Coordinates of C-alpha atoms and ligand atoms in Angstrom, one line a residue:
M13 CA 16.3 -30.4 -13.6
P14 CA 19.8 -29.5 -15.0
A15 CA 21.8 -28.1 -12.1
S16 CA 22.4 -24.4 -12.1
A17 CA 24.1 -22.1 -9.6
L18 CA 21.2 -19.6 -9.9
I19 CA 18.5 -22.1 -9.2
N20 CA 20.5 -23.6 -6.3
I21 CA 20.6 -20.1 -4.7
M22 CA 16.9 -19.5 -5.2
V23 CA 15.9 -23.0 -3.9
A24 CA 18.2 -22.7 -0.8
A25 CA 16.6 -19.3 0.1
A26 CA 13.1 -20.6 -0.5
R27 CA 13.7 -23.7 1.6
K28 CA 15.1 -21.6 4.5
A29 CA 12.3 -19.1 4.5
G30 CA 9.8 -22.0 4.0
R31 CA 11.0 -23.7 7.2
G32 CA 10.1 -20.6 9.1
L33 CA 6.7 -20.3 7.4
A34 CA 5.9 -24.0 8.1
R35 CA 6.6 -23.5 11.8
D36 CA 4.5 -20.4 12.0
F37 CA 1.7 -22.1 10.0
G38 CA 1.6 -24.7 12.8
E39 CA 1.0 -22.0 15.3
V40 CA -1.6 -20.2 13.2
E41 CA -3.7 -23.3 13.1
L42 CA -3.8 -23.3 16.9
L43 CA -4.6 -19.5 17.1
Q44 CA -7.8 -19.9 15.0
V45 CA -9.9 -20.4 18.1
S46 CA -8.7 -17.1 19.8
V47 CA -11.1 -14.2 19.5
K48 CA -8.4 -11.7 18.4
G49 CA -7.3 -14.2 15.8
P50 CA -3.8 -14.6 14.3
A51 CA -3.6 -11.4 12.1
N52 CA -0.6 -9.8 13.9
F53 CA 1.2 -13.1 14.1
V54 CA 0.7 -13.7 10.4
S55 CA 2.0 -10.2 9.5
A56 CA 5.1 -11.0 11.6
A57 CA 5.5 -14.3 9.8
D58 CA 5.3 -12.5 6.4
H59 CA 8.0 -10.0 7.5
K60 CA 10.3 -12.8 8.9
S61 CA 10.0 -14.7 5.6
E62 CA 10.9 -11.6 3.6
D63 CA 13.9 -10.8 5.9
T64 CA 15.2 -14.4 5.4
L65 CA 14.8 -14.2 1.6
F66 CA 16.4 -10.7 1.4
R67 CA 19.4 -11.8 3.5
E68 CA 20.0 -15.1 1.7
L69 CA 19.6 -13.7 -1.8
K70 CA 21.7 -10.6 -1.0
K71 CA 24.5 -12.8 0.5
A72 CA 24.6 -15.0 -2.7
R73 CA 24.3 -12.1 -5.2
P74 CA 25.2 -8.8 -3.5
G75 CA 24.8 -6.6 -6.6
Y76 CA 21.2 -7.6 -7.5
G77 CA 18.3 -5.4 -6.8
F78 CA 14.9 -6.3 -5.3
L79 CA 11.3 -5.7 -5.7
M80 CA 9.6 -7.2 -2.6
E81 CA 6.1 -7.1 -1.2
E82 CA 7.1 -5.4 2.1
R83 CA 10.3 -3.5 1.2
G84 CA 9.2 -2.3 -2.2
E85 CA 12.0 -1.4 -4.7
V86 CA 15.5 -1.8 -3.5
P87 CA 17.9 -0.9 -6.3
G88 CA 21.0 -3.0 -6.9
S89 CA 24.5 -1.9 -7.9
D90 CA 24.7 -4.1 -11.0
G91 CA 21.7 -2.4 -12.7
S92 CA 20.5 -5.4 -14.7
N93 CA 19.3 -8.1 -12.3
R94 CA 16.3 -7.8 -10.0
W95 CA 14.7 -10.4 -7.7
I96 CA 10.9 -10.1 -7.6
V97 CA 9.8 -11.7 -4.4
D98 CA 6.6 -12.5 -2.5
P99 CA 7.6 -13.9 0.9
L100 CA 4.0 -15.2 1.5
D101 CA 1.6 -15.4 -1.4
G102 CA -1.8 -16.5 -0.2
T103 CA -1.8 -14.6 3.0
T104 CA -5.5 -15.0 3.6
N105 CA -5.2 -18.8 3.3
F106 CA -2.3 -18.7 5.8
L107 CA -4.3 -16.6 8.2
H108 CA -7.2 -19.1 8.1
G109 CA -5.1 -22.2 8.4
I110 CA -5.7 -23.2 4.8
P111 CA -2.5 -24.9 3.5
L112 CA -2.4 -23.2 0.1
F113 CA 0.3 -20.5 0.3
A114 CA 3.7 -20.1 -1.2
I115 CA 7.0 -18.2 -1.4
S116 CA 7.6 -16.9 -4.9
I117 CA 11.0 -15.8 -6.2
G118 CA 11.4 -14.5 -9.7
L119 CA 14.5 -13.2 -11.4
E120 CA 14.4 -10.4 -14.0
R121 CA 17.5 -9.8 -16.1
D122 CA 17.6 -6.7 -18.4
G123 CA 13.8 -6.5 -18.2
E124 CA 13.2 -10.1 -19.0
L125 CA 12.0 -12.8 -16.5
I126 CA 14.5 -15.6 -16.7
A127 CA 14.0 -17.8 -13.6
G128 CA 11.4 -18.6 -11.0
V129 CA 11.0 -20.7 -7.8
I130 CA 7.6 -21.3 -6.1
Y131 CA 7.6 -23.2 -2.8
N132 CA 4.5 -24.3 -0.9
P133 CA 6.0 -25.4 2.5
A134 CA 2.8 -26.9 3.7
A135 CA 2.8 -29.5 0.9
D136 CA 6.5 -29.4 0.5
E137 CA 6.1 -28.8 -3.2
L138 CA 8.9 -26.9 -4.8
Y139 CA 8.6 -25.7 -8.4
V140 CA 11.5 -24.3 -10.4
A141 CA 11.9 -22.9 -13.9
E142 CA 14.8 -21.3 -15.8
K143 CA 14.7 -19.8 -19.2
G144 CA 15.7 -22.4 -21.9
K145 CA 15.9 -25.3 -19.3
G146 CA 12.2 -26.1 -18.6
S147 CA 10.0 -26.2 -15.5
F148 CA 10.2 -28.9 -12.8
L149 CA 8.6 -30.1 -9.6
L150 CA 11.6 -31.0 -7.5
G151 CA 12.2 -34.1 -5.5
Q152 CA 8.9 -36.0 -5.8
G153 CA 10.2 -39.6 -5.6
P154 CA 13.6 -40.4 -7.0
H155 CA 13.3 -37.9 -9.9
D156 CA 12.3 -34.3 -10.5
R157 CA 9.1 -34.1 -12.6
K158 CA 9.3 -32.1 -15.8
L159 CA 6.2 -29.9 -16.0
R160 CA 4.1 -29.7 -19.1
M161 CA 1.0 -27.7 -19.7
A162 CA -2.2 -29.7 -20.0
A163 CA -2.9 -30.6 -23.7
R164 CA -6.7 -30.2 -23.6
K165 CA -7.9 -28.3 -26.6
S166 CA -11.6 -27.8 -25.7
M167 CA -12.9 -25.4 -23.1
A168 CA -15.6 -27.9 -22.4
D169 CA -13.0 -30.2 -20.8
A170 CA -11.1 -27.4 -19.1
V171 CA -10.7 -26.7 -15.4
V172 CA -9.9 -23.0 -15.1
S173 CA -8.6 -21.1 -12.1
T174 CA -9.0 -17.4 -11.2
G175 CA -8.8 -14.9 -8.4
I176 CA -12.0 -13.4 -7.0
P177 CA -11.7 -9.7 -6.1
H178 CA -12.6 -9.2 -2.5
R179 CA -13.3 -6.2 -0.2
G180 CA -11.0 -3.3 -1.1
R181 CA -10.3 -4.6 -4.6
P182 CA -11.7 -2.9 -7.7
N183 CA -13.7 -4.3 -10.7
H184 CA -16.3 -6.6 -9.0
P185 CA -18.9 -6.1 -11.7
M186 CA -16.4 -6.9 -14.5
F187 CA -15.2 -10.0 -12.7
L188 CA -18.8 -11.2 -12.3
R189 CA -19.4 -10.8 -16.1
E190 CA -16.2 -12.7 -16.8
V191 CA -16.8 -15.6 -14.5
A192 CA -20.4 -15.9 -15.8
A193 CA -19.0 -16.1 -19.4
V194 CA -16.3 -18.6 -18.4
M195 CA -18.4 -20.9 -16.3
K196 CA -20.8 -21.6 -19.1
E197 CA -18.0 -23.0 -21.3
V198 CA -15.9 -25.0 -18.9
S199 CA -15.9 -28.2 -16.9
G200 CA -15.0 -26.3 -13.6
V201 CA -13.8 -23.0 -12.1
R202 CA -11.4 -23.0 -9.2
R203 CA -9.9 -20.4 -6.8
T204 CA -6.8 -21.2 -4.7
G205 CA -6.1 -17.8 -3.2
S206 CA -2.5 -17.8 -4.4
A207 CA -1.6 -16.5 -7.8
A208 CA 1.9 -18.1 -7.5
L209 CA 0.3 -21.5 -6.9
D210 CA -2.3 -21.0 -9.7
L211 CA 0.6 -20.4 -12.2
A212 CA 2.6 -23.3 -10.9
W213 CA -0.4 -25.6 -11.0
T214 CA -1.2 -24.4 -14.5
A215 CA 2.4 -25.2 -15.6
A216 CA 2.0 -28.6 -14.0
G217 CA -1.2 -29.3 -16.0
R218 CA -3.5 -29.4 -13.0
F219 CA -5.3 -26.3 -14.3
D220 CA -5.9 -25.8 -18.0
A221 CA -6.0 -22.1 -17.7
Y222 CA -5.8 -19.2 -15.2
W223 CA -6.7 -15.6 -15.3
E224 CA -6.7 -12.8 -12.8
H225 CA -6.8 -9.0 -12.7
D226 CA -5.2 -6.5 -10.3
I227 CA -2.4 -8.6 -8.8
Q228 CA 1.1 -7.6 -8.0
P229 CA 4.4 -8.2 -9.9
W230 CA 5.7 -10.4 -7.0
D231 CA 2.5 -12.6 -7.1
M232 CA 3.2 -13.5 -10.8
A233 CA 6.9 -13.0 -11.7
A234 CA 8.1 -16.6 -11.0
G235 CA 4.9 -18.2 -12.3
I236 CA 5.2 -16.4 -15.6
V237 CA 8.6 -18.1 -16.3
M238 CA 7.2 -21.4 -15.1
V239 CA 4.2 -21.4 -17.5
K240 CA 6.3 -20.3 -20.4
E241 CA 9.0 -23.0 -19.7
A242 CA 6.2 -25.6 -19.5
G243 CA 5.2 -24.7 -23.0
G244 CA 2.4 -22.3 -22.2
T245 CA 1.3 -18.9 -23.3
V246 CA 1.0 -16.0 -20.9
T247 CA -0.1 -12.5 -21.8
D248 CA -1.7 -9.5 -20.3
M249 CA -5.5 -8.9 -20.9
D250 CA -4.7 -7.3 -24.2
G251 CA -2.6 -10.1 -25.5
G252 CA 0.7 -8.2 -24.9
Q253 CA 3.6 -8.8 -22.5
K254 CA 2.8 -6.0 -20.0
M255 CA 1.7 -8.4 -17.2
L256 CA 3.8 -6.9 -14.4
E257 CA 2.8 -3.4 -15.3
S258 CA -0.9 -4.0 -15.9
G259 CA -1.5 -6.5 -13.1
G260 CA -3.7 -8.8 -15.3
L261 CA -2.8 -12.0 -17.0
V262 CA -4.1 -15.0 -18.8
A263 CA -2.2 -18.3 -18.9
A264 CA -3.0 -21.5 -20.9
N265 CA -1.7 -23.6 -23.7
G266 CA -1.8 -21.8 -27.1
I267 CA -5.2 -23.1 -28.1
L268 CA -7.0 -22.5 -24.8
H269 CA -5.3 -19.2 -24.4
K270 CA -7.0 -18.0 -27.7
S271 CA -10.4 -19.4 -26.4
M272 CA -9.9 -17.7 -23.0
M273 CA -9.1 -14.3 -24.7
Q274 CA -12.2 -14.5 -26.8
I275 CA -14.4 -15.3 -23.8
L276 CA -12.9 -12.6 -21.6
D277 CA -13.1 -10.0 -24.4
G278 CA -16.7 -10.8 -25.0
A279 CA -17.4 -10.3 -21.3
G280 CA -15.5 -7.0 -20.9
Ligands
LIG183 C1 -2.9 -12.9 -3.3 C2 -2.9 -13.4 -4.7 C3 -4.2 -13.9 -5.1 C4 -5.3 -12.9 -5.0 C5 -5.3 -12.4 -3.6 C6 -4.0 -11.9 -3.1 P1 -1.1 -12.1 -1.4 O1 -1.7 -12.4 -2.9 O2 -1.9 -14.3 -4.9 O3 -4.2 -14.5 -6.4 O4 -6.5 -13.3 -5.5 O5 -6.3 -11.4 -3.5 O6 -3.6 -10.7 -3.7 O7 -1.8 -10.8 -1.0 O8 -1.6 -13.2 -0.6 O9 0.4 -12.0 -1.5

């Protein structure tokens, strides 16, 4: 990955918060057997991670604003840059001792997403992307790995990831129609429980496509840059660019994106 001051700041913040999450995850695994369960402990871990990210990013770029899962909108003095941050994406996995969770840091400049870092501390996988510079998986062996979308052209060969709405989430009947339509066409459907990792893994070519409804800007901001910089197409459910506003998105290479849109439209 070509070095950049911006990415260095984001990586340093993610690694620092990630060390805390990794320590807390070790504790959570032990708490699984207690009757009360680890829910309060996890919520504290989430807050601690957010505090670390807020402090580190603020120290490095004092004028930037924030949109964060716990703090909400925190306006900055410079008016054009905004960090969009999820301190713990995949909270339910974390709570259950499943090592699929991530810190997600996106940077929006003048309304455009221009950089993203996604870090899964349990696997020590750190993904970075910057507009015009590509997407990379850092530090695996001697070199960073440049990320490329999978090149598959046929839905029949595709492994597609999604998010399943659970208790308290809307649109269960629509999701069932969509998944019924997709599963007939593809080689497999997966659900990780972390939108940030779904997008990073799509950028890395592990998944051929990903779609989900009703998620939050901080779940997807970094991942959107990552997929685009890996050569992929990301749109909202109407084929536009209102992913953050609408909460829905479809990501794939250009050909499979068209196929996915057709299938999902047909199911709607
Ligand atoms: C999660 C998303 C995931 C979705 C979950 C949840 P959180 O975010 O990343 O894709 O299916 O319901 O919203 O709440 O763990 O930050």
